[in-house]
PDB file of C-alpha atoms and ligand atoms in Angstrom:
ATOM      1  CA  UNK A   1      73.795  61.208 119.980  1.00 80.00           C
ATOM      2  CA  UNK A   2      75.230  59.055 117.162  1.00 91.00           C
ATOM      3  CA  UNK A   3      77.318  56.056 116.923  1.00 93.00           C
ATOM      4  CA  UNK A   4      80.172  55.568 115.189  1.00 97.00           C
ATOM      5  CA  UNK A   5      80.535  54.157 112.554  1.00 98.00           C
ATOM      6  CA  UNK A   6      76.917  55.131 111.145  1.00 98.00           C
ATOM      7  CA  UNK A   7      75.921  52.317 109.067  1.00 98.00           C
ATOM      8  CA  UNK A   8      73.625  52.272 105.981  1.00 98.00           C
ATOM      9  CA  UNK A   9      72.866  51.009 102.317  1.00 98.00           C
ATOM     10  CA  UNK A  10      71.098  51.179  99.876  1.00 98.00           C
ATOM     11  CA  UNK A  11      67.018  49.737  99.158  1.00 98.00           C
ATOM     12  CA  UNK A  12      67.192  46.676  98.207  1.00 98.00           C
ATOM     13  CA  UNK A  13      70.139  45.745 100.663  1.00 98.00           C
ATOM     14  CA  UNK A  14      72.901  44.999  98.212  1.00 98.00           C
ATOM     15  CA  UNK A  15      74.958  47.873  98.664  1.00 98.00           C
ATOM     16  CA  UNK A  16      76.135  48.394 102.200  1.00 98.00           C
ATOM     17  CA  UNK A  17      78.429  50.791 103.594  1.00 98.00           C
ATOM     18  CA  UNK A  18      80.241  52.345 106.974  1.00 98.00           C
ATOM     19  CA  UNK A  19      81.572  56.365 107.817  1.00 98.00           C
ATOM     20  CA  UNK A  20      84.186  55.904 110.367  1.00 98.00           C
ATOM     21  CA  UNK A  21      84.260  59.617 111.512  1.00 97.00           C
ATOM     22  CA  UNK A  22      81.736  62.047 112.417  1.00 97.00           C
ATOM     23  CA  UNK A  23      80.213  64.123 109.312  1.00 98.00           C
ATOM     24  CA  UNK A  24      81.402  67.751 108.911  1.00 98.00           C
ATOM     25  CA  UNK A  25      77.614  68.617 108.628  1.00 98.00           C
ATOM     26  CA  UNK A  26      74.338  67.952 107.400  1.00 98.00           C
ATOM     27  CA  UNK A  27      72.053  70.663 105.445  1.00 98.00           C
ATOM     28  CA  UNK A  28      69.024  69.875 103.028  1.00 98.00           C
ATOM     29  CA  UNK A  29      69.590  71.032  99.189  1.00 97.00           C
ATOM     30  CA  UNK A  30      66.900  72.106  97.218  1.00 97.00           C
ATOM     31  CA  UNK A  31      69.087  72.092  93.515  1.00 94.00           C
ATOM     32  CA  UNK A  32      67.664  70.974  90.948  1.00 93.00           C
ATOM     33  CA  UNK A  33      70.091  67.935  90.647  1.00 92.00           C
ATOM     34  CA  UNK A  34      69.136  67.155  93.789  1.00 94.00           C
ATOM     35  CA  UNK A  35      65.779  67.243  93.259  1.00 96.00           C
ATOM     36  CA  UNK A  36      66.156  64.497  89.524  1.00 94.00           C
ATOM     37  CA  UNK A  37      68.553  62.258  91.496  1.00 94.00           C
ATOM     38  CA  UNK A  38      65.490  61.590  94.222  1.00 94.00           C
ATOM     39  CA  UNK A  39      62.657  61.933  92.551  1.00 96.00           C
ATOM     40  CA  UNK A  40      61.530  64.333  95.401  1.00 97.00           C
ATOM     41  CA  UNK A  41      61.903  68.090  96.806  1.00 98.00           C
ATOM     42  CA  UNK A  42      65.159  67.945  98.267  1.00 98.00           C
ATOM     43  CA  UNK A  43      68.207  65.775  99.820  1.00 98.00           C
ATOM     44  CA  UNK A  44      69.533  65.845 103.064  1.00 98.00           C
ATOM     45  CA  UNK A  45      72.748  66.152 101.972  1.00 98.00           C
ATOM     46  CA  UNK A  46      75.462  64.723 104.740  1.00 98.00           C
ATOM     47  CA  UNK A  47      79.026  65.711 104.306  1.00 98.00           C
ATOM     48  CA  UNK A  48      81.423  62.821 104.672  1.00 98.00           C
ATOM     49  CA  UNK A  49      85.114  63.188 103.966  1.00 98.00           C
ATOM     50  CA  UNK A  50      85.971  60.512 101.064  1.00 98.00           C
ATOM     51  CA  UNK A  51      88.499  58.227 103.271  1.00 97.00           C
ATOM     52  CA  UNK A  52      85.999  57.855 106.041  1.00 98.00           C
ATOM     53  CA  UNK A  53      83.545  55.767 103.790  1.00 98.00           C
ATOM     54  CA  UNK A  54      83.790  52.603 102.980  1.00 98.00           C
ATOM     55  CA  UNK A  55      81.880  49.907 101.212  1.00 98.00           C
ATOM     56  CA  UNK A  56      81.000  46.705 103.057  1.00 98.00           C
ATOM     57  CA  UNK A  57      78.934  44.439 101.150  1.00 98.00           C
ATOM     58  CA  UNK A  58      78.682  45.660  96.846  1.00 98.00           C
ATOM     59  CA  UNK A  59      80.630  47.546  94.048  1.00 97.00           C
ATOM     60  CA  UNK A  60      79.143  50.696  93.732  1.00 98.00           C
ATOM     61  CA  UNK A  61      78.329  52.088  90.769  1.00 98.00           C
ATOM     62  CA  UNK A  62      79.649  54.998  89.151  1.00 98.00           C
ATOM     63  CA  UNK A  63      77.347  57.982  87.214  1.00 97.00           C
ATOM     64  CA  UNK A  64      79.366  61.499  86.180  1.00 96.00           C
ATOM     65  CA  UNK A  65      77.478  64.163  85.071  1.00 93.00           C
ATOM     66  CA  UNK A  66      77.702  68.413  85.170  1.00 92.00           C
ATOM     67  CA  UNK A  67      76.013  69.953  88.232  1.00 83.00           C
ATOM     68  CA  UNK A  68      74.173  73.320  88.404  1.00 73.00           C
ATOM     69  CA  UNK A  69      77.719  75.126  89.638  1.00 76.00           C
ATOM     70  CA  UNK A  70      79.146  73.742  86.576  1.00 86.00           C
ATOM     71  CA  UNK A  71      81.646  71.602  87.351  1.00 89.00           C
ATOM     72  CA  UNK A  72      81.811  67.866  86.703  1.00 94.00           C
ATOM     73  CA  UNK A  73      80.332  65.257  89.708  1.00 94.00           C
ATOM     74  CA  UNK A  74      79.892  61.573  90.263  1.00 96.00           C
ATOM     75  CA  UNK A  75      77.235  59.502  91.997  1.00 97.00           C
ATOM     76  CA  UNK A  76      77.559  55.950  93.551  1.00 98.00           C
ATOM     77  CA  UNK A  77      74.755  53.886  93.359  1.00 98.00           C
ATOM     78  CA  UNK A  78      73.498  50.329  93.366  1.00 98.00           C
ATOM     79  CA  UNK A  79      73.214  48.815  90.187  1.00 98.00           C
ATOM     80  CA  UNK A  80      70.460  46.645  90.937  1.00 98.00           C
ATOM     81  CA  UNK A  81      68.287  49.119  92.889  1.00 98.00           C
ATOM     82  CA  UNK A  82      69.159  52.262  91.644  1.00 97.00           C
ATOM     83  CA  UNK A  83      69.199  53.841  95.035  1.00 97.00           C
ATOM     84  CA  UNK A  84      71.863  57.032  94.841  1.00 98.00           C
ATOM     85  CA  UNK A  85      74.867  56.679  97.935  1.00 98.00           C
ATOM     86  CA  UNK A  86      76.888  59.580  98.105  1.00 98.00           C
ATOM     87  CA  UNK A  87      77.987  62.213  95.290  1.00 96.00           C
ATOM     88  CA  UNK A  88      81.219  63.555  95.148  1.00 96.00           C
ATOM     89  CA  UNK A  89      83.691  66.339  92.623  1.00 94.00           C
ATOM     90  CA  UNK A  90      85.585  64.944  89.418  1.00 93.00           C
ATOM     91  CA  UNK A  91      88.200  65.319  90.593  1.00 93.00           C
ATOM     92  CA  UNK A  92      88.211  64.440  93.586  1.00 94.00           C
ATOM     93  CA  UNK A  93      87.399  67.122  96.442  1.00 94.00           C
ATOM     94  CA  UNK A  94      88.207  64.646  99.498  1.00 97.00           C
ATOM     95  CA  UNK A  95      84.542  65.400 100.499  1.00 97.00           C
ATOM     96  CA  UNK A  96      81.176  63.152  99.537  1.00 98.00           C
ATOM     97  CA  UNK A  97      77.551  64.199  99.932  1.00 97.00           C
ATOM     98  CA  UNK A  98      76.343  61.261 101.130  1.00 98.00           C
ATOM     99  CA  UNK A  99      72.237  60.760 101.058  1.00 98.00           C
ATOM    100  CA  UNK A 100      71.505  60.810 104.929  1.00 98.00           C
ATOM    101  CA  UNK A 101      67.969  58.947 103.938  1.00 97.00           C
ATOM    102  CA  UNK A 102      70.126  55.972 103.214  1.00 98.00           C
ATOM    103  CA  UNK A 103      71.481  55.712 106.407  1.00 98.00           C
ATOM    104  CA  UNK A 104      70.174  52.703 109.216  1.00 98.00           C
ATOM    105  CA  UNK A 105      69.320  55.323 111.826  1.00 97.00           C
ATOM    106  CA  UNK A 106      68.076  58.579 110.571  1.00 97.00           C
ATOM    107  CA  UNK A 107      66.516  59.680 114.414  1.00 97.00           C
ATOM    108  CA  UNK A 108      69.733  61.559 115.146  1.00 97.00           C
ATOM    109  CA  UNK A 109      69.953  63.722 111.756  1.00 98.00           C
ATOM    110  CA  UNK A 110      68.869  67.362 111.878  1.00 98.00           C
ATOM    111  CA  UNK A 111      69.787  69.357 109.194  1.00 98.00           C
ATOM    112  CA  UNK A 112      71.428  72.981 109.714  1.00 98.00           C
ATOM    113  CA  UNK A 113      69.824  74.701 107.308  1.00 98.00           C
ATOM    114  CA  UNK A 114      69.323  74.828 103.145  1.00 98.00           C
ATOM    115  CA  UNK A 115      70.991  75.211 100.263  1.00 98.00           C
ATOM    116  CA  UNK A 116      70.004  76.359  97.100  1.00 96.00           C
ATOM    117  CA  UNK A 117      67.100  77.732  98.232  1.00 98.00           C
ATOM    118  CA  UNK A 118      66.156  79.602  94.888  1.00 98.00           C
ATOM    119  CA  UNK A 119      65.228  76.069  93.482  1.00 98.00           C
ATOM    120  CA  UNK A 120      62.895  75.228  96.394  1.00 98.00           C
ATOM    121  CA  UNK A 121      59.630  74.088  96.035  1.00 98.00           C
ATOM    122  CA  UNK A 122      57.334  76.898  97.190  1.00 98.00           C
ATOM    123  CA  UNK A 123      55.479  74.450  99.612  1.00 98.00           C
ATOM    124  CA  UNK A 124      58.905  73.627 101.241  1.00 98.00           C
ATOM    125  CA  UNK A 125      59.620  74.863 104.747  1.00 98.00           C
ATOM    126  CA  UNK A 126      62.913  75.618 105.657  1.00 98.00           C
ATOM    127  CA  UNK A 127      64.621  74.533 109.009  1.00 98.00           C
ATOM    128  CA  UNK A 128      63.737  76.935 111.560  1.00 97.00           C
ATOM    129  CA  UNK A 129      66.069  78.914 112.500  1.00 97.00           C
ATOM    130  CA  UNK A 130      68.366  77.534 109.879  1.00 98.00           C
ATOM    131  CA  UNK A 131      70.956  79.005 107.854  1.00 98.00           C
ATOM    132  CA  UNK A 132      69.879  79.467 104.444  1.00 98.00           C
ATOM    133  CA  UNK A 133      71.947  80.314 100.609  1.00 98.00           C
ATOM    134  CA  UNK A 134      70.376  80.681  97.301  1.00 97.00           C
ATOM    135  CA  UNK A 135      72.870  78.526  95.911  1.00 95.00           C
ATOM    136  CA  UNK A 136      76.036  77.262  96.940  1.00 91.00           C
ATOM    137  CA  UNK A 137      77.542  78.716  99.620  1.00 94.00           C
ATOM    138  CA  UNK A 138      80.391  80.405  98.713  1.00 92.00           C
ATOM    139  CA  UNK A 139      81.602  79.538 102.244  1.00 96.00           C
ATOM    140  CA  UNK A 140      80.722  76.359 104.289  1.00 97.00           C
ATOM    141  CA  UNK A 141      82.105  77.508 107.485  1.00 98.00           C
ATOM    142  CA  UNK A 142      78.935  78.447 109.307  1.00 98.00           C
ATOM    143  CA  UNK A 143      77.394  75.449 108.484  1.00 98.00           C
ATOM    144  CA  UNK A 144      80.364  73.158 109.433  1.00 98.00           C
ATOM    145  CA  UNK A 145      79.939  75.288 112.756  1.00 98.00           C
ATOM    146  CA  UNK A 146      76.269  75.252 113.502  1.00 98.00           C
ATOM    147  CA  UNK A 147      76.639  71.634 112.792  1.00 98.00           C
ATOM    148  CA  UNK A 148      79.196  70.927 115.522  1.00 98.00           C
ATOM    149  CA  UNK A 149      77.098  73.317 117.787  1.00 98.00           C
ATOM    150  CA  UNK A 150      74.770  70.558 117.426  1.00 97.00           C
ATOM    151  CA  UNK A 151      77.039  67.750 119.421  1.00 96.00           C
ATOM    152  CA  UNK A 152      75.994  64.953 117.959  1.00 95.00           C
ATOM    153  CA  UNK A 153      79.355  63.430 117.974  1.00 93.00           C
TER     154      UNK A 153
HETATM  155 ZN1   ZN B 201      70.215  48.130  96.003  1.00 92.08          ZN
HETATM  156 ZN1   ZN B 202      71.809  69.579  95.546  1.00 92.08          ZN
END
């Protein structure tokens, strides 16, 4: 189980934030943005709805740029560390992808499945039994689902 509200921040401790609700899910993405903004294979991508997170200690901040999909996203960071907190849609899609590897306690967190698969490292290994896209799903639904299956919250 997790507690509410899951706590994290960023590496060097500056940046320090809360969710208040439960996530809508959790999946690992294997884009290639994803994979530049780490530095690694993929992200374990947590899906936080916008008003639910909230900065505690730090300003953010702010990085735009255009994603595979093509359309225009933002990253929050810490200045000092450059450790990547959530991304999110410009405009504004009410939703944030939210690193889960920044979080406090990252015991609870298992991923439904992957994203952009087509972009995975051929080493990777997907979550068993997972559910699995090429690129984005065109519909989040069963992933939103599997993830509630999970009863975490
Ligand atoms: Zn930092
Ligand atoms: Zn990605």
């Amino acid at each position: 189980m997790a507690q509410l509200p899951l706590v994290g921040g960023c590496m060097c401790g500056l940046l320090r934030y809360e969710v208040g609700t439960a996530p809508l899910m959790i999946y690992n993405c294997h884009c290639t943005n994803c994979q530049k903004i780490g530095g690694a294979a993929f992200n374990t991508s947590m899906i936080v709805t916008e008003a639910s997170l909230r900065f505690t200690q730090g300003e953010p901040a702010l990085v735009e740029w255009v994603a595979d999909s093509g359309s225009t996203r933002c990253g929050l960071f810490c200045g000092a560390c450059g450790s990547r907190i959530v991304n999110g849609g410009k405009p504004s899609t009410g939703v944030f992808s939210l690193r889960a590897g920044t979080l406090d306690d990252t015991s609870w967190v298992q991923p439904v499945g992957d994203t952009y698969t087509r972009s995975a490292q051929p080493w990777v290994h997907f979550v068993d039994g997972g559910l699995q896209a090429e690129t984005l799903p065109p519909d989040f639904s069963p992933f939103v689902a599997a993830f509630r299956a999970q009863g975490r919250f």
